[in-house]
CSV table of C-alpha atoms in Angstrom, one decimal:
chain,number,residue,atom,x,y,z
A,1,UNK,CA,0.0,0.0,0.0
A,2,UNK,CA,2.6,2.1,0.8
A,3,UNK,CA,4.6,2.0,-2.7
A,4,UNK,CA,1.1,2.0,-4.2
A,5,UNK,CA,0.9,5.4,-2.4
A,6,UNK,CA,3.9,6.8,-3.7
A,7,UNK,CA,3.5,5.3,-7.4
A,8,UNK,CA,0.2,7.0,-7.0
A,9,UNK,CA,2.1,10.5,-5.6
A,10,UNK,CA,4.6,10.8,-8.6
A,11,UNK,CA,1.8,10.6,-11.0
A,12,UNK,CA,0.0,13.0,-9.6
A,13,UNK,CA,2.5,15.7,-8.9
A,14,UNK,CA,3.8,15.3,-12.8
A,15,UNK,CA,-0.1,15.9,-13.6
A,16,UNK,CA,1.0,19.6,-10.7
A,17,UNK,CA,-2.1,17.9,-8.6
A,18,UNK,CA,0.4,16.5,-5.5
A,19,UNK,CA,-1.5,15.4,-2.3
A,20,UNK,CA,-1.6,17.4,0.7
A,21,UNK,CA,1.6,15.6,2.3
A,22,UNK,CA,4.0,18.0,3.5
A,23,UNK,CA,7.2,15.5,1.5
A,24,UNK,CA,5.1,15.2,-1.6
A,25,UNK,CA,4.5,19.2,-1.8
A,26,UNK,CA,8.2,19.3,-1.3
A,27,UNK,CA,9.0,17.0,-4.0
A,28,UNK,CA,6.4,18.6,-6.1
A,29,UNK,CA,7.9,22.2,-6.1
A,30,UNK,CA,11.3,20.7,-6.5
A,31,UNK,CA,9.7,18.9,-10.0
A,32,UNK,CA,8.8,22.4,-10.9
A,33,UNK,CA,11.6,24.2,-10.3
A,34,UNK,CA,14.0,21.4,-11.8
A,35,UNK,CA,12.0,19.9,-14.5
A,36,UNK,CA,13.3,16.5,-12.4
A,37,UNK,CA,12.8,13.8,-14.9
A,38,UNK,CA,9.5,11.0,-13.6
A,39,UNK,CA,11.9,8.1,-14.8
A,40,UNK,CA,14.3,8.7,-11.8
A,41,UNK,CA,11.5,9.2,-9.6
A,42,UNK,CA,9.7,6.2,-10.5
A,43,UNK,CA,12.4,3.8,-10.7
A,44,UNK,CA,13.3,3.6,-6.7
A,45,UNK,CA,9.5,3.1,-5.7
A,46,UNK,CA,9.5,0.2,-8.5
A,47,UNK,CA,13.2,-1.2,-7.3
A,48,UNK,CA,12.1,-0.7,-3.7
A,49,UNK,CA,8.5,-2.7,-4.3
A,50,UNK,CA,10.4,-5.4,-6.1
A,51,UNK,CA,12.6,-5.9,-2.9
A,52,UNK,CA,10.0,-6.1,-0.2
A,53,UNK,CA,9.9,-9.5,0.3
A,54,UNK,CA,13.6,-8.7,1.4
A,55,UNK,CA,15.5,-11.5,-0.1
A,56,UNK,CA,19.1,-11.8,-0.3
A,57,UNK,CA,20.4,-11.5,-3.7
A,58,UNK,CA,21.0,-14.1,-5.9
A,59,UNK,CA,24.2,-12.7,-7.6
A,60,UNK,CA,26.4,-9.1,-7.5
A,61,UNK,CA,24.6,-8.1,-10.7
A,62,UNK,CA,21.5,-8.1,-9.0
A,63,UNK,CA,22.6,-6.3,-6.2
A,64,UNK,CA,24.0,-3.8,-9.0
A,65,UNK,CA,21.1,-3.4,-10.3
A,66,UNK,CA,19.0,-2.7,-7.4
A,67,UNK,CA,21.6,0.1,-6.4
A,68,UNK,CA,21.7,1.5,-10.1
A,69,UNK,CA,18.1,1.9,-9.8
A,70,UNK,CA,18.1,3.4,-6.2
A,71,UNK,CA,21.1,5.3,-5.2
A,72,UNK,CA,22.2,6.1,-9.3
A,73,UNK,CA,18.6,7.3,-9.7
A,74,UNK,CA,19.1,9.5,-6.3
A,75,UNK,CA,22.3,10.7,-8.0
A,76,UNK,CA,21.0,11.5,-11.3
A,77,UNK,CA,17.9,13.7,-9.8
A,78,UNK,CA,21.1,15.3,-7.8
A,79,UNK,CA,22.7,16.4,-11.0
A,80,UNK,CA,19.7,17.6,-12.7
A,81,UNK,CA,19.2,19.8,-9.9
A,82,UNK,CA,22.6,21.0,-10.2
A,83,UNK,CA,22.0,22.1,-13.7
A,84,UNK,CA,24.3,19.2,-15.4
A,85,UNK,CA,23.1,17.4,-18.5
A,86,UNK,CA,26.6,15.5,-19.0
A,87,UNK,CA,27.6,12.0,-20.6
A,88,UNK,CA,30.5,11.2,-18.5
A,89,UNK,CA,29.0,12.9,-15.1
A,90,UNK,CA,26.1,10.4,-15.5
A,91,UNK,CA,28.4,7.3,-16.2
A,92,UNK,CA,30.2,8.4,-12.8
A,93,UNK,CA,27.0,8.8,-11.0
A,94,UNK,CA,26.2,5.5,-12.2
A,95,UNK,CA,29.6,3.9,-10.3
A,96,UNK,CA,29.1,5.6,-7.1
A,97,UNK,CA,25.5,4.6,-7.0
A,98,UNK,CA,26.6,0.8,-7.7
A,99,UNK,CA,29.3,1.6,-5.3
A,100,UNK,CA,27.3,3.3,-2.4
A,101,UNK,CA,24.6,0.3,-2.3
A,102,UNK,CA,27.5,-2.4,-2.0
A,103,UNK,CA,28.9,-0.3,0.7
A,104,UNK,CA,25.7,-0.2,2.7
A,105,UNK,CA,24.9,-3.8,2.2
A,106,UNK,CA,28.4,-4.3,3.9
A,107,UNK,CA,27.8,-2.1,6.2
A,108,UNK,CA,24.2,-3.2,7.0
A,109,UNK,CA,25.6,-6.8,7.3
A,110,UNK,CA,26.1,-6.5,11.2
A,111,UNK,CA,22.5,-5.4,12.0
A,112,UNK,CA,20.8,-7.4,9.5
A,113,UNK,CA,22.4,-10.8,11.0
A,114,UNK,CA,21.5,-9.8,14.4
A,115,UNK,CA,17.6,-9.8,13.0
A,116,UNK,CA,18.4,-13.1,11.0
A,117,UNK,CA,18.5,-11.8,7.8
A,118,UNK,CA,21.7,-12.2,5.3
A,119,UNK,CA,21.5,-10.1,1.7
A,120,UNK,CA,24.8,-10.5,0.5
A,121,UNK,CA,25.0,-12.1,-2.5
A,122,UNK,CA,24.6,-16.0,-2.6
A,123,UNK,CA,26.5,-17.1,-5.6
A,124,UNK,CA,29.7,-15.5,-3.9
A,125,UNK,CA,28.9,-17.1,-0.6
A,126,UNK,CA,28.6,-20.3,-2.6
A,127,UNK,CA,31.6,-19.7,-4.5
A,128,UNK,CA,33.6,-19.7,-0.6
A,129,UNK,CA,31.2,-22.5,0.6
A,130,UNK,CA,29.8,-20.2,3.4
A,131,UNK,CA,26.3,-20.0,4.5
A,132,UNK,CA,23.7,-17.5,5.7
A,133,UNK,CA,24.3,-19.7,9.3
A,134,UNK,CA,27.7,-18.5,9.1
A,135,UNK,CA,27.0,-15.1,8.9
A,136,UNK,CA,24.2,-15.4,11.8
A,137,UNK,CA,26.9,-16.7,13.6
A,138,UNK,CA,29.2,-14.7,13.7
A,139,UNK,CA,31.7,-16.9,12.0
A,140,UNK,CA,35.2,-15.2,11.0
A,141,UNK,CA,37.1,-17.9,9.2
A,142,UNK,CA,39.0,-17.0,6.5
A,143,UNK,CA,36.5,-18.6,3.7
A,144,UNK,CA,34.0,-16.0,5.2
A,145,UNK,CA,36.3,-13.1,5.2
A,146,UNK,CA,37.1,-13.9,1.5
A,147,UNK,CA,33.8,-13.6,0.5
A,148,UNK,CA,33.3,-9.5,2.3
A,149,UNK,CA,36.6,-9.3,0.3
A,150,UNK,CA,35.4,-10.1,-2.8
A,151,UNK,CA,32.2,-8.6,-2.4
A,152,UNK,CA,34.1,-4.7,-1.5
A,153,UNK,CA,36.6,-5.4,-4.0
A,154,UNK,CA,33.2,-4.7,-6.8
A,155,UNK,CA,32.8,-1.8,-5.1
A,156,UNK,CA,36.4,-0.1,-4.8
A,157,UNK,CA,36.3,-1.2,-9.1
A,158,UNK,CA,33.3,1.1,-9.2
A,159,UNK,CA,34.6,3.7,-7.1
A,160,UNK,CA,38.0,3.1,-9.3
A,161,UNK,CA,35.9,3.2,-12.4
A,162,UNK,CA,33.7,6.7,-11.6
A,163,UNK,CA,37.4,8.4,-10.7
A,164,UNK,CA,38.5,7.9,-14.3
A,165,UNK,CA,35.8,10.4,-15.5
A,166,UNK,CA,37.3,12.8,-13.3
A,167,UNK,CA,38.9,15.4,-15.5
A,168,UNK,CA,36.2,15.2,-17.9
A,169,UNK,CA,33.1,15.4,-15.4
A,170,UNK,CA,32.2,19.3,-14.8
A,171,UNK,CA,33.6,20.7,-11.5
A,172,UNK,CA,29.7,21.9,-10.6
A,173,UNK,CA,29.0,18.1,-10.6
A,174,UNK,CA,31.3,17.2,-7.6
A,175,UNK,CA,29.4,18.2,-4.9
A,176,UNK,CA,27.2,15.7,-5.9
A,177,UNK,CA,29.4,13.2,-5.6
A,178,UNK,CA,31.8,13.3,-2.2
A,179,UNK,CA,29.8,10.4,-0.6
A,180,UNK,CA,32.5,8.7,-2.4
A,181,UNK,CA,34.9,10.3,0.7
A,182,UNK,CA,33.1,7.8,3.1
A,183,UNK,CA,32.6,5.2,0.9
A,184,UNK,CA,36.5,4.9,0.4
A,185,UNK,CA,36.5,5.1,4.2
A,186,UNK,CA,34.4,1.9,4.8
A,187,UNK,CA,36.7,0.5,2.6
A,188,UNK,CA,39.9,1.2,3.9
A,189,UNK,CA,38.9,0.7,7.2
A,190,UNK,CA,37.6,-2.9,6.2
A,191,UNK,CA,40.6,-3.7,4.3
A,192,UNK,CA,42.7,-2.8,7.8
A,193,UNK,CA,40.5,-5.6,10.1
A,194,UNK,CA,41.0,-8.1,6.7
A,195,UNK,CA,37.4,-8.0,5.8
A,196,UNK,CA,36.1,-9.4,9.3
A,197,UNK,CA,32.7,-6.9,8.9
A,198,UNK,CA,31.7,-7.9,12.6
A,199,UNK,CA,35.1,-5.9,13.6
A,200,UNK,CA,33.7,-3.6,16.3
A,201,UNK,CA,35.8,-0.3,14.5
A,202,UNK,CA,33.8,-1.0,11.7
A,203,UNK,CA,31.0,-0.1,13.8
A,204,UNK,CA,32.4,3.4,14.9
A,205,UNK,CA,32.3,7.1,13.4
A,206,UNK,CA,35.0,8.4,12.2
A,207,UNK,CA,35.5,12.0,13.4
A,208,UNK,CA,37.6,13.0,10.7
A,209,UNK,CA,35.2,12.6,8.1
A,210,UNK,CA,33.8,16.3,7.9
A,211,UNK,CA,37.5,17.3,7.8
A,212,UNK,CA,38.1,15.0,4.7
A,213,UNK,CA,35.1,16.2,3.1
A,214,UNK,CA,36.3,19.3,3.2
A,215,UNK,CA,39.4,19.1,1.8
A,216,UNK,CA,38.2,16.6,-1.2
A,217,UNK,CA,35.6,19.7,-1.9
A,218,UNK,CA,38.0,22.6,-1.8
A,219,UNK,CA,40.3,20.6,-3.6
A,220,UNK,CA,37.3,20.0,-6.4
A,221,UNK,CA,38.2,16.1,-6.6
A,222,UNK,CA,35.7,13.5,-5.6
C-alpha cells in the first residue's frame, strides 16, 4: 500500500495535482523548479516494491542493479538539480550509485544478522562455501572473510571506475558526488580488520570525516 501510495504520488505531482503531504508538496515544487525527470522518480518506488519481500540477492549483478536503480537514480535527480546534462558525469554517478549500495549492504551486514537476515549475495557465498548460518553466527574464518573481500573489492572497481571520468566530469557536478569520501572510508577501514565486517571499528564514526570532506571539496576532486 505504501509504494502504491507513492507510485500514486509521482503521478499526480507530474499531472501539478500533488497530495496534501508536507514530503510530496516538497518534492512537487522541486519537480517544478528542476523539471526532475519522472523516470528517476519512479524507478526507486519500482526497485524498492520489487525488494519487499527482502530476499538476499541471488548474484552481485542483482545487487547492482537494485543500487543502479536506487542510489544512481538518487544521484541523477542530484545532477539535474545542479544544472548538469553530461555524458560522462552520468556514467560516474552510475559507479558511485553501484558503489554506495554495495557499501551499505556491507555495512548493513552487522544489523541485518543480528535480525536473522543475510542479503549478501549468494552465488559469492557459494563460491567460498559459506552459508547464511555462518553469517548469523558470527563466523570469521577466512573462507567467510574472503567472501566480504570479494564482495568490497566490486565496489572499490566502481569507485576506481567513476574516478576515471574525473577530468572530464564538470567541477559543478562534484558536490554531488563526495559520498564517495566515506565510501572509500568503509573500505579502507575494512581492508585494515582483513574483511572481518563484525570488527567492532567497523562499527564506529570516524570524526575525521567532515575534515576529509572538506578538503576533497576545496580541492574539487571526488
Amino acid at each position: 500500500m505504501r509504494m502504491q501510495f507513492w507510485k500514486k504520488t509521482v503521478d499526480d505531482i507530474y499531472c501539478d495535482n500533488p497530495p496534501h503531504q508536507p514530503v510530496a508538496i516538497e518534492l512537487w515544487k522541486a519537480v517544478k523548479k528542476h523539471n526532475l525527470t519522472k523516470r528517476w522518480l519512479m524507478k526507486i518506488v519500482d526497485e524498492r516494491e520489487k525488494n519487499l519481500d527482502d530476499k538476499a540477492y541471488r548474484n552481485i549483478q542483482e545487487l547492482e542493479s537494485y543500487a543502479e536503480n536506487t542510489q544512481s537514480s538518487l544521484l541523477y535527480l542530484t545532477l539535474e538539480i545542479l544544472g548538469i546534462k553530461d555524458l560522462h558525469a552520468d556514467h560516474a554517478a552510475s559507479h558511485i550509485g553501484k558503489a554506495q549500495g554495495i557499501v551499505t549492504c556491507l555495512r548493513a551486514m552487522p544489523y541485518h544478522g543480528s535480525r536473522r537476515r543475510v542479503f549478501l549475495p549468494m552465488d559469492i557465498c557459494m563460491l567460498h562455501g559459506v552459508s547464511q548460518e555462518d553469517f548469523l553466527r558470527k563466523n570469521r574464518d577466512k573462507n567467510v572473510r574472503d567472501v566480504i573481500y570479494d564482495i568490497a573489492s566490486q565496489a572499490h572497481l566502481h569507485l576506481k571506475h567513476a574516478r576515471s571520468f574525473h577530468k572530464s566530469v564538470p567541477v559543478k557536478a562534484f558536490p554531488a558526488f563526495l559520498q564517495t569520501v566515506a565510501l572509500e572510508d568503509y573500505l579502507k577501514k575494512i581492508q585494515q580488520v582483513d574483511f572481518d565486517i563484525f570488527h567492532p571499528s567497523l562499527q564506529q564514526k570516524n570524526t575525521l570525516l567532515p575534515l576529509s570532506l572538506y578538503i576533497r571539496s576545496w580541492r574539487k576532486r571526488y
